[in-house]
Amino acid sequence: MKAIRKVKRKYGGIAIENVPPPSPTDEEVLIKIKTASICGSDLHAYTYSPTHHYITTPVTMGHECAGEIIEAGSQVKDYRIGDRVVVEAILYCGTCSSCMEGNTHLCDEFEVRGMKRDGVFTEQIAIHPKYLHKIPDDLPFDQACLTEPLAVAAHAAIDNSRISPGDLVLITGPGPIGMLASYITKAMGAVPIISGISSDEEVRLPLLRKSGFHTINSEKEDIRFVLHHYFDTNHVDVVLECSGTSQVIQPSLGVLRKGGTLTLVGLYSKIAQVDLTQAVRKEITIRSSCAYEWKNFEQSLKLLDSNTLDIDNIIAHYSAEDAEQAFEDAVNKKVPKPIFQFS
Ligand SMILES: [Zn+2]
Ligand SMILES: [Zn+2]
């Protein structure tokens, strides 16, 4: 069967290869992958960024997918053939102290599919049902495969940012997580303002404006002027830092209100230099948010099923054969979420 694989440890270095189909154990199900989407971490693997030098090659890439169960092992109880499902991205041990506390996303053996072990950019996968969530009947596979990045945004916005209805929330970085965090923040009754740079003006910021969001090009506009002009204030209540650019952290502290919250969601390839005295004097809460919890998958499926998010805006379809084009389009910010259709 077809698989999109990282085969060389350099920028690009991917290939469409034929791999043997998996054989599920008695405790696993076999899933026919319908849709799979490219995530920011897949882009780090594609570009071979320093944050992802730990990957192994060759490896089947990808961790965001939706599909249908076509075989169920004799020990599987809660799932049956024909069930439509999404798959959690993180592999966890289930026995370390974090896992025992229910924080499987902080597992000592934390591993994202498609990095050191084969992922989901292929036609079939064998998987233990503990990693599955059922998809609501009317939710299309196209939208369902965005459950995982939406869960990451939900964990950051709902669990880790102390956002209240009416809050002004500055979201720095309009990548897929920043975009999805905008939808969630709005659904929470807050007012998101999304800031990007000039290269985001081609596709990302216009898409967000089309969906009715306030946006800022931080290279051309002054955030304080925008806040004063449109919102009659000088400060925001919360910053969700989704850009992964360490230089964004200092100005974020500057624009936060006293007692506000800065939540770090991006992965930083450069060490941040920050004057933390400003944070102390304003008693700013600095938090971070990693991946998602089990409940965030369920929240995200409900949010998607509510049909209130403008999710179709940000996806574009590619065949597996056009994988390189899909990755390049994502790297060059032409498409927020490329989706592969495997069957
Ligand atoms: Zn992802
Ligand atoms: Zn663990």
mmCIF file of C-alpha atoms and ligand atoms in Angstrom:
data_model
loop_
_atom_site.group_PDB
_atom_site.id
_atom_site.type_symbol
_atom_site.label_atom_id
_atom_site.label_comp_id
_atom_site.label_asym_id
_atom_site.label_seq_id
_atom_site.Cartn_x
_atom_site.Cartn_y
_atom_site.Cartn_z
ATOM 1 C CA MET A 1 0.000 0.000 0.000
ATOM 2 C CA LYS A 2 0.956 3.625 -0.623
ATOM 3 C CA ALA A 3 2.699 5.677 2.075
ATOM 4 C CA ILE A 4 4.188 9.190 2.224
ATOM 5 C CA ARG A 5 7.557 8.709 3.903
ATOM 6 C CA LYS A 6 10.453 10.801 5.149
ATOM 7 C CA VAL A 7 13.417 8.945 3.669
ATOM 8 C CA LYS A 8 16.326 11.396 3.959
ATOM 9 C CA ARG A 9 17.513 13.544 6.860
ATOM 10 C CA LYS A 10 17.474 16.881 5.033
ATOM 11 C CA TYR A 11 14.999 19.547 3.795
ATOM 12 C CA GLY A 12 12.322 17.674 1.814
ATOM 13 C CA GLY A 13 13.659 14.165 1.450
ATOM 14 C CA ILE A 14 10.227 12.536 1.151
ATOM 15 C CA ALA A 15 9.039 9.757 -1.173
ATOM 16 C CA ILE A 16 5.862 7.846 -2.005
ATOM 17 C CA GLU A 17 6.731 4.240 -1.249
ATOM 18 C CA ASN A 18 4.987 0.904 -1.249
ATOM 19 C CA VAL A 19 4.840 -0.601 2.225
ATOM 20 C CA PRO A 20 3.329 -3.886 3.418
ATOM 21 C CA PRO A 21 -0.185 -3.558 4.928
ATOM 22 C CA PRO A 22 -0.312 -3.835 8.749
ATOM 23 C CA SER A 23 -1.540 -6.949 10.574
ATOM 24 C CA PRO A 24 -3.597 -5.989 13.630
ATOM 25 C CA THR A 25 -3.271 -7.998 16.856
ATOM 26 C CA ASP A 26 -6.325 -9.400 18.718
ATOM 27 C CA GLU A 27 -6.472 -6.146 20.697
ATOM 28 C CA GLU A 28 -6.226 -3.793 17.711
ATOM 29 C CA VAL A 29 -8.449 -2.557 14.907
ATOM 30 C CA LEU A 30 -7.522 -2.044 11.277
ATOM 31 C CA ILE A 31 -8.445 1.393 9.962
ATOM 32 C CA LYS A 32 -8.845 2.404 6.363
ATOM 33 C CA ILE A 33 -7.572 5.998 6.256
ATOM 34 C CA LYS A 34 -9.999 8.335 4.484
ATOM 35 C CA THR A 35 -8.366 11.722 5.107
ATOM 36 C CA ALA A 36 -5.114 12.880 6.691
ATOM 37 C CA SER A 37 -3.849 16.424 7.147
ATOM 38 C CA ILE A 38 -0.406 18.005 7.392
ATOM 39 C CA CYS A 39 0.423 19.432 10.817
ATOM 40 C CA GLY A 40 3.034 21.985 11.871
ATOM 41 C CA SER A 41 5.169 19.212 13.319
ATOM 42 C CA ASP A 42 5.086 17.369 9.959
ATOM 43 C CA LEU A 43 6.413 20.593 8.427
ATOM 44 C CA HIS A 44 9.238 20.648 11.004
ATOM 45 C CA ALA A 45 10.037 17.062 9.944
ATOM 46 C CA TYR A 46 9.771 17.959 6.235
ATOM 47 C CA THR A 47 12.071 20.985 6.553
ATOM 48 C CA TYR A 48 14.296 19.026 8.987
ATOM 49 C CA SER A 49 14.197 21.837 11.535
ATOM 50 C CA PRO A 50 16.528 21.528 14.601
ATOM 51 C CA THR A 51 13.467 20.870 16.819
ATOM 52 C CA HIS A 52 12.882 17.626 14.885
ATOM 53 C CA HIS A 53 16.347 16.175 14.324
ATOM 54 C CA TYR A 54 15.263 13.309 16.578
ATOM 55 C CA ILE A 55 13.098 11.716 13.847
ATOM 56 C CA THR A 56 14.103 8.383 12.384
ATOM 57 C CA THR A 57 14.207 7.596 8.670
ATOM 58 C CA PRO A 58 12.660 6.029 6.776
ATOM 59 C CA VAL A 59 9.332 6.650 8.498
ATOM 60 C CA THR A 60 5.735 6.990 7.316
ATOM 61 C CA MET A 61 4.815 10.585 8.200
ATOM 62 C CA GLY A 62 1.663 12.112 9.688
ATOM 63 C CA HIS A 63 -0.527 11.925 12.786
ATOM 64 C CA GLU A 64 -3.807 13.706 11.873
ATOM 65 C CA CYS A 65 -6.343 11.393 10.270
ATOM 66 C CA ALA A 66 -9.899 10.135 10.055
ATOM 67 C CA GLY A 67 -11.006 6.751 8.769
ATOM 68 C CA GLU A 68 -13.228 3.714 9.018
ATOM 69 C CA ILE A 69 -12.683 0.462 10.884
ATOM 70 C CA ILE A 70 -12.459 -2.451 8.441
ATOM 71 C CA GLU A 71 -11.321 -5.178 10.845
ATOM 72 C CA ALA A 72 -11.563 -5.600 14.640
ATOM 73 C CA GLY A 73 -9.509 -8.034 16.745
ATOM 74 C CA SER A 74 -11.291 -10.653 18.870
ATOM 75 C CA GLN A 75 -10.471 -8.795 22.121
ATOM 76 C CA VAL A 76 -11.853 -5.413 20.916
ATOM 77 C CA LYS A 77 -15.106 -4.567 22.713
ATOM 78 C CA ASP A 78 -16.186 -0.965 22.085
ATOM 79 C CA TYR A 79 -15.561 -0.663 18.365
ATOM 80 C CA ARG A 80 -16.838 -2.600 15.386
ATOM 81 C CA ILE A 81 -16.393 -2.792 11.639
ATOM 82 C CA GLY A 82 -17.876 0.293 9.963
ATOM 83 C CA ASP A 83 -17.269 2.693 12.855
ATOM 84 C CA ARG A 84 -15.965 6.095 11.720
ATOM 85 C CA VAL A 85 -13.105 7.267 13.912
ATOM 86 C CA VAL A 86 -10.329 9.783 14.499
ATOM 87 C CA VAL A 87 -6.971 8.807 15.944
ATOM 88 C CA GLU A 88 -5.031 10.466 18.776
ATOM 89 C CA ALA A 89 -1.563 11.622 17.740
ATOM 90 C CA ILE A 90 0.402 10.898 20.905
ATOM 91 C CA LEU A 91 1.576 7.464 21.957
ATOM 92 C CA TYR A 92 1.779 7.048 25.735
ATOM 93 C CA CYS A 93 2.911 4.318 28.133
ATOM 94 C CA GLY A 94 -0.057 4.336 30.549
ATOM 95 C CA THR A 95 2.146 3.501 33.545
ATOM 96 C CA CYS A 96 4.403 6.529 34.294
ATOM 97 C CA SER A 97 3.343 8.997 37.002
ATOM 98 C CA SER A 98 1.969 11.531 34.464
ATOM 99 C CA CYS A 99 -0.123 8.848 32.769
ATOM 100 C CA MET A 100 -1.345 7.555 36.155
ATOM 101 C CA GLU A 101 -2.484 11.106 36.975
ATOM 102 C CA GLY A 102 -4.432 11.192 33.706
ATOM 103 C CA ASN A 103 -1.936 13.473 31.973
ATOM 104 C CA THR A 104 -1.103 11.138 29.110
ATOM 105 C CA HIS A 105 -0.022 14.174 27.054
ATOM 106 C CA LEU A 106 2.884 14.612 29.516
ATOM 107 C CA CYS A 107 3.901 10.936 29.419
ATOM 108 C CA ASP A 108 7.588 10.139 30.050
ATOM 109 C CA GLU A 109 7.478 8.081 26.833
ATOM 110 C CA PHE A 110 5.611 10.847 24.904
ATOM 111 C CA GLU A 111 5.905 10.192 21.203
ATOM 112 C CA VAL A 112 4.084 11.711 18.234
ATOM 113 C CA ARG A 113 3.144 9.310 15.445
ATOM 114 C CA GLY A 114 5.075 9.698 12.227
ATOM 115 C CA MET A 115 8.340 10.814 13.830
ATOM 116 C CA LYS A 116 10.126 7.762 15.253
ATOM 117 C CA ARG A 117 7.383 5.264 14.472
ATOM 118 C CA ASP A 118 5.255 4.957 11.336
ATOM 119 C CA GLY A 119 2.388 7.453 11.141
ATOM 120 C CA VAL A 120 -0.879 7.781 9.264
ATOM 121 C CA PHE A 121 -0.036 9.141 5.770
ATOM 122 C CA THR A 122 -0.882 5.761 4.284
ATOM 123 C CA GLU A 123 -3.875 3.616 3.290
ATOM 124 C CA GLN A 124 -4.330 1.479 6.432
ATOM 125 C CA ILE A 125 -3.112 1.490 10.033
ATOM 126 C CA ALA A 126 -3.444 -1.015 12.895
ATOM 127 C CA ILE A 127 -4.109 0.672 16.223
ATOM 128 C CA HIS A 128 -5.230 0.056 19.808
ATOM 129 C CA PRO A 129 -8.767 1.404 20.409
ATOM 130 C CA LYS A 130 -7.628 3.452 23.436
ATOM 131 C CA TYR A 131 -6.359 5.998 20.918
ATOM 132 C CA LEU A 132 -9.700 6.292 19.057
ATOM 133 C CA HIS A 133 -12.718 8.610 19.222
ATOM 134 C CA LYS A 134 -15.946 8.001 17.286
ATOM 135 C CA ILE A 135 -16.951 10.636 14.722
ATOM 136 C CA PRO A 136 -20.515 12.041 14.861
ATOM 137 C CA ASP A 137 -22.667 10.607 12.028
ATOM 138 C CA ASP A 138 -22.968 13.763 9.935
ATOM 139 C CA LEU A 139 -19.411 15.046 10.332
ATOM 140 C CA PRO A 140 -17.501 14.676 7.036
ATOM 141 C CA PHE A 141 -14.057 12.983 7.057
ATOM 142 C CA ASP A 142 -12.530 16.219 5.688
ATOM 143 C CA GLN A 143 -13.422 18.114 8.831
ATOM 144 C CA ALA A 144 -12.940 15.196 11.216
ATOM 145 C CA CYS A 145 -9.235 14.892 10.435
ATOM 146 C CA LEU A 146 -8.779 18.391 11.901
ATOM 147 C CA THR A 147 -9.899 17.124 15.330
ATOM 148 C CA GLU A 148 -6.311 16.768 16.583
ATOM 149 C CA PRO A 149 -5.077 20.321 15.794
ATOM 150 C CA LEU A 150 -8.396 21.664 17.064
ATOM 151 C CA ALA A 151 -7.832 19.699 20.300
ATOM 152 C CA VAL A 152 -4.383 21.318 20.630
ATOM 153 C CA ALA A 153 -5.990 24.766 20.240
ATOM 154 C CA ALA A 154 -8.787 23.810 22.663
ATOM 155 C CA HIS A 155 -6.276 22.679 25.327
ATOM 156 C CA ALA A 156 -4.430 26.004 25.000
ATOM 157 C CA ALA A 157 -7.503 28.262 24.935
ATOM 158 C CA ILE A 158 -9.967 26.434 27.194
ATOM 159 C CA ASP A 159 -7.683 24.694 29.729
ATOM 160 C CA ASN A 160 -4.586 26.867 29.944
ATOM 161 C CA SER A 161 -5.447 30.530 29.313
ATOM 162 C CA ARG A 162 -8.064 31.664 31.826
ATOM 163 C CA ILE A 163 -10.167 33.240 29.035
ATOM 164 C CA SER A 164 -13.509 34.764 30.101
ATOM 165 C CA PRO A 165 -16.369 35.874 27.843
ATOM 166 C CA GLY A 166 -15.703 39.390 26.548
ATOM 167 C CA ASP A 167 -11.905 39.143 26.974
ATOM 168 C CA LEU A 168 -9.656 40.595 24.297
ATOM 169 C CA VAL A 169 -7.323 37.788 23.232
ATOM 170 C CA LEU A 170 -4.282 38.490 21.073
ATOM 171 C CA ILE A 171 -3.331 35.396 19.072
ATOM 172 C CA THR A 172 0.186 35.740 17.688
ATOM 173 C CA GLY A 173 0.867 33.570 14.634
ATOM 174 C CA PRO A 174 -1.933 32.736 12.166
ATOM 175 C CA GLY A 175 -0.708 29.199 11.405
ATOM 176 C CA PRO A 176 -3.210 26.333 11.655
ATOM 177 C CA ILE A 177 -3.124 26.261 15.478
ATOM 178 C CA GLY A 178 -3.462 30.068 15.678
ATOM 179 C CA MET A 179 -6.373 29.976 13.223
ATOM 180 C CA LEU A 180 -8.147 27.169 15.064
ATOM 181 C CA ALA A 181 -7.499 28.931 18.389
ATOM 182 C CA SER A 182 -9.268 31.989 16.914
ATOM 183 C CA TYR A 183 -12.381 29.910 16.187
ATOM 184 C CA ILE A 184 -12.347 28.413 19.689
ATOM 185 C CA THR A 185 -11.716 31.739 21.436
ATOM 186 C CA LYS A 186 -14.663 33.238 19.559
ATOM 187 C CA ALA A 187 -16.820 30.235 20.497
ATOM 188 C CA MET A 188 -15.869 30.952 24.149
ATOM 189 C CA GLY A 189 -17.402 34.427 23.868
ATOM 190 C CA ALA A 190 -14.075 36.276 23.800
ATOM 191 C CA VAL A 191 -12.806 38.642 21.092
ATOM 192 C CA PRO A 192 -9.751 37.303 19.262
ATOM 193 C CA ILE A 193 -7.307 39.581 17.409
ATOM 194 C CA ILE A 194 -4.877 37.646 15.240
ATOM 195 C CA SER A 195 -1.475 39.082 14.430
ATOM 196 C CA GLY A 196 0.783 37.931 11.620
ATOM 197 C CA ILE A 197 3.554 39.255 9.396
ATOM 198 C CA SER A 198 3.604 40.410 5.766
ATOM 199 C CA SER A 199 3.999 36.871 4.386
ATOM 200 C CA ASP A 200 0.701 35.998 6.126
ATOM 201 C CA GLU A 201 -1.046 38.691 4.064
ATOM 202 C CA GLU A 202 -1.155 36.449 0.988
ATOM 203 C CA VAL A 203 -3.585 33.844 2.337
ATOM 204 C CA ARG A 204 -3.872 33.458 6.115
ATOM 205 C CA LEU A 205 -4.868 36.935 7.327
ATOM 206 C CA PRO A 206 -7.328 37.535 4.434
ATOM 207 C CA LEU A 207 -8.963 34.150 5.198
ATOM 208 C CA LEU A 208 -9.377 35.163 8.829
ATOM 209 C CA ARG A 209 -10.813 38.550 7.851
ATOM 210 C CA LYS A 210 -13.231 36.736 5.520
ATOM 211 C CA SER A 211 -14.431 34.810 8.572
ATOM 212 C CA GLY A 212 -15.006 38.105 10.401
ATOM 213 C CA PHE A 213 -11.892 38.250 12.612
ATOM 214 C CA HIS A 214 -9.798 41.313 13.459
ATOM 215 C CA THR A 215 -6.257 40.894 12.150
ATOM 216 C CA ILE A 216 -2.995 42.830 12.461
ATOM 217 C CA ASN A 217 0.082 42.827 10.267
ATOM 218 C CA SER A 218 2.640 43.414 13.025
ATOM 219 C CA GLU A 219 5.272 44.527 10.501
ATOM 220 C CA LYS A 220 3.056 47.372 9.304
ATOM 221 C CA GLU A 221 0.607 48.155 12.082
ATOM 222 C CA ASP A 222 1.104 49.109 15.698
ATOM 223 C CA ILE A 223 -0.909 46.852 17.996
ATOM 224 C CA ARG A 224 -1.482 49.693 20.481
ATOM 225 C CA PHE A 225 -2.919 51.923 17.750
ATOM 226 C CA VAL A 226 -5.252 49.110 16.627
ATOM 227 C CA LEU A 227 -6.341 48.434 20.217
ATOM 228 C CA HIS A 228 -6.933 52.118 20.893
ATOM 229 C CA HIS A 229 -8.675 52.773 17.573
ATOM 230 C CA TYR A 230 -10.970 49.732 17.439
ATOM 231 C CA PHE A 231 -11.346 48.650 21.051
ATOM 232 C CA ASP A 232 -10.745 51.842 23.048
ATOM 233 C CA THR A 233 -8.098 50.204 25.230
ATOM 234 C CA ASN A 234 -4.327 49.845 25.405
ATOM 235 C CA HIS A 235 -4.177 46.272 26.601
ATOM 236 C CA VAL A 236 -5.356 42.743 25.960
ATOM 237 C CA ASP A 237 -6.403 40.256 28.650
ATOM 238 C CA VAL A 238 -4.693 37.196 27.215
ATOM 239 C CA VAL A 239 -1.987 36.449 24.640
ATOM 240 C CA LEU A 240 -1.973 33.045 22.983
ATOM 241 C CA GLU A 241 1.512 32.797 21.485
ATOM 242 C CA CYS A 242 1.157 30.404 18.544
ATOM 243 C CA SER A 243 3.954 31.665 16.260
ATOM 244 C CA GLY A 244 6.935 29.886 17.819
ATOM 245 C CA THR A 245 8.942 33.077 17.211
ATOM 246 C CA SER A 246 10.796 33.915 20.421
ATOM 247 C CA GLN A 247 11.028 37.675 19.610
ATOM 248 C CA VAL A 248 7.224 37.880 19.954
ATOM 249 C CA ILE A 249 7.313 37.146 23.695
ATOM 250 C CA GLN A 250 8.652 40.524 24.908
ATOM 251 C CA PRO A 251 6.111 42.706 23.045
ATOM 252 C CA SER A 252 3.398 40.296 24.215
ATOM 253 C CA LEU A 253 4.291 41.078 27.838
ATOM 254 C CA GLY A 254 4.159 44.778 26.955
ATOM 255 C CA VAL A 255 0.641 44.681 25.549
ATOM 256 C CA LEU A 256 -0.866 42.471 28.284
ATOM 257 C CA ARG A 257 -2.924 44.074 31.030
ATOM 258 C CA LYS A 258 -1.832 43.804 34.659
ATOM 259 C CA GLY A 259 -2.810 40.361 35.882
ATOM 260 C CA GLY A 260 -3.157 39.062 32.310
ATOM 261 C CA THR A 261 -2.096 35.672 30.981
ATOM 262 C CA LEU A 262 0.513 34.723 28.380
ATOM 263 C CA THR A 263 0.158 31.185 27.094
ATOM 264 C CA LEU A 264 3.005 29.689 25.055
ATOM 265 C CA VAL A 265 1.835 27.220 22.428
ATOM 266 C CA GLY A 266 4.520 27.494 19.725
ATOM 267 C CA LEU A 267 7.719 25.461 19.579
ATOM 268 C CA TYR A 268 10.784 27.715 19.657
ATOM 269 C CA SER A 269 13.826 26.923 17.566
ATOM 270 C CA LYS A 270 15.640 29.969 19.075
ATOM 271 C CA ILE A 271 16.181 30.677 22.768
ATOM 272 C CA ALA A 272 14.021 33.583 23.977
ATOM 273 C CA GLN A 273 15.623 36.655 25.554
ATOM 274 C CA VAL A 274 12.990 38.246 27.762
ATOM 275 C CA ASP A 275 13.038 40.972 30.435
ATOM 276 C CA LEU A 276 10.907 39.167 32.992
ATOM 277 C CA THR A 277 10.807 42.124 35.410
ATOM 278 C CA GLN A 278 7.969 43.518 33.310
ATOM 279 C CA ALA A 279 6.055 40.274 33.838
ATOM 280 C CA VAL A 280 6.653 40.424 37.602
ATOM 281 C CA ARG A 281 5.617 44.091 37.929
ATOM 282 C CA LYS A 282 2.386 43.372 36.043
ATOM 283 C CA GLU A 283 1.916 40.046 37.810
ATOM 284 C CA ILE A 284 1.430 38.289 34.486
ATOM 285 C CA THR A 285 0.719 34.582 34.551
ATOM 286 C CA ILE A 286 2.969 32.795 32.072
ATOM 287 C CA ARG A 287 1.690 29.383 31.113
ATOM 288 C CA SER A 288 2.471 26.841 28.432
ATOM 289 C CA SER A 289 0.259 24.362 26.666
ATOM 290 C CA CYS A 290 1.424 21.061 25.213
ATOM 291 C CA ALA A 291 -0.664 18.924 22.855
ATOM 292 C CA TYR A 292 -4.115 17.959 24.215
ATOM 293 C CA GLU A 293 -5.963 15.820 26.727
ATOM 294 C CA TRP A 294 -8.486 13.063 25.922
ATOM 295 C CA LYS A 295 -11.386 15.408 26.692
ATOM 296 C CA ASN A 296 -10.126 17.992 24.159
ATOM 297 C CA PHE A 297 -10.725 15.450 21.351
ATOM 298 C CA GLU A 298 -14.323 15.039 22.516
ATOM 299 C CA GLN A 299 -14.772 18.847 22.818
ATOM 300 C CA SER A 300 -13.346 19.329 19.333
ATOM 301 C CA LEU A 301 -15.605 16.703 17.759
ATOM 302 C CA LYS A 302 -18.621 18.426 19.342
ATOM 303 C CA LEU A 303 -17.429 21.837 18.152
ATOM 304 C CA LEU A 304 -16.907 20.519 14.614
ATOM 305 C CA ASP A 305 -20.311 18.832 14.692
ATOM 306 C CA SER A 306 -21.956 22.101 15.760
ATOM 307 C CA ASN A 307 -21.031 23.440 12.315
ATOM 308 C CA THR A 308 -20.217 26.869 13.758
ATOM 309 C CA LEU A 309 -16.528 26.920 12.790
ATOM 310 C CA ASP A 310 -15.506 28.124 9.325
ATOM 311 C CA ILE A 311 -13.282 25.096 8.935
ATOM 312 C CA ASP A 312 -13.769 24.428 5.207
ATOM 313 C CA ASN A 313 -12.063 27.781 4.607
ATOM 314 C CA ILE A 314 -8.673 26.500 5.622
ATOM 315 C CA ILE A 315 -8.448 23.093 3.914
ATOM 316 C CA ALA A 316 -7.292 22.098 0.420
ATOM 317 C CA HIS A 317 -7.137 18.587 -1.082
ATOM 318 C CA TYR A 318 -4.085 16.836 -2.523
ATOM 319 C CA SER A 319 -3.420 13.313 -3.772
ATOM 320 C CA ALA A 320 -0.621 11.349 -2.100
ATOM 321 C CA GLU A 321 1.346 11.636 -5.342
ATOM 322 C CA ASP A 322 1.326 15.428 -4.927
ATOM 323 C CA ALA A 323 2.736 15.222 -1.377
ATOM 324 C CA GLU A 324 5.763 17.361 -2.140
ATOM 325 C CA GLN A 325 3.547 20.109 -3.572
ATOM 326 C CA ALA A 326 1.284 19.898 -0.516
ATOM 327 C CA PHE A 327 4.251 20.288 1.857
ATOM 328 C CA GLU A 328 5.712 23.159 -0.184
ATOM 329 C CA ASP A 329 2.343 24.946 -0.267
ATOM 330 C CA ALA A 330 2.083 24.608 3.508
ATOM 331 C CA VAL A 331 5.695 25.749 4.097
ATOM 332 C CA ASN A 332 5.089 28.763 1.833
ATOM 333 C CA LYS A 333 1.844 29.622 3.698
ATOM 334 C CA LYS A 334 -0.285 29.159 0.565
ATOM 335 C CA VAL A 335 -2.580 26.596 2.184
ATOM 336 C CA PRO A 336 -3.264 26.442 5.955
ATOM 337 C CA LYS A 337 -4.286 22.782 5.996
ATOM 338 C CA PRO A 338 -3.444 20.441 3.098
ATOM 339 C CA ILE A 339 -5.490 17.230 3.257
ATOM 340 C CA PHE A 340 -4.596 13.914 1.609
ATOM 341 C CA GLN A 341 -7.369 11.574 0.540
ATOM 342 C CA PHE A 342 -6.270 7.976 0.600
ATOM 343 C CA SER A 343 -9.555 6.266 -0.320
HETATM 344 ZN ZN ZN B 1 -1.212 17.888 14.565
HETATM 345 ZN ZN ZN B 2 3.346 7.524 30.482
#
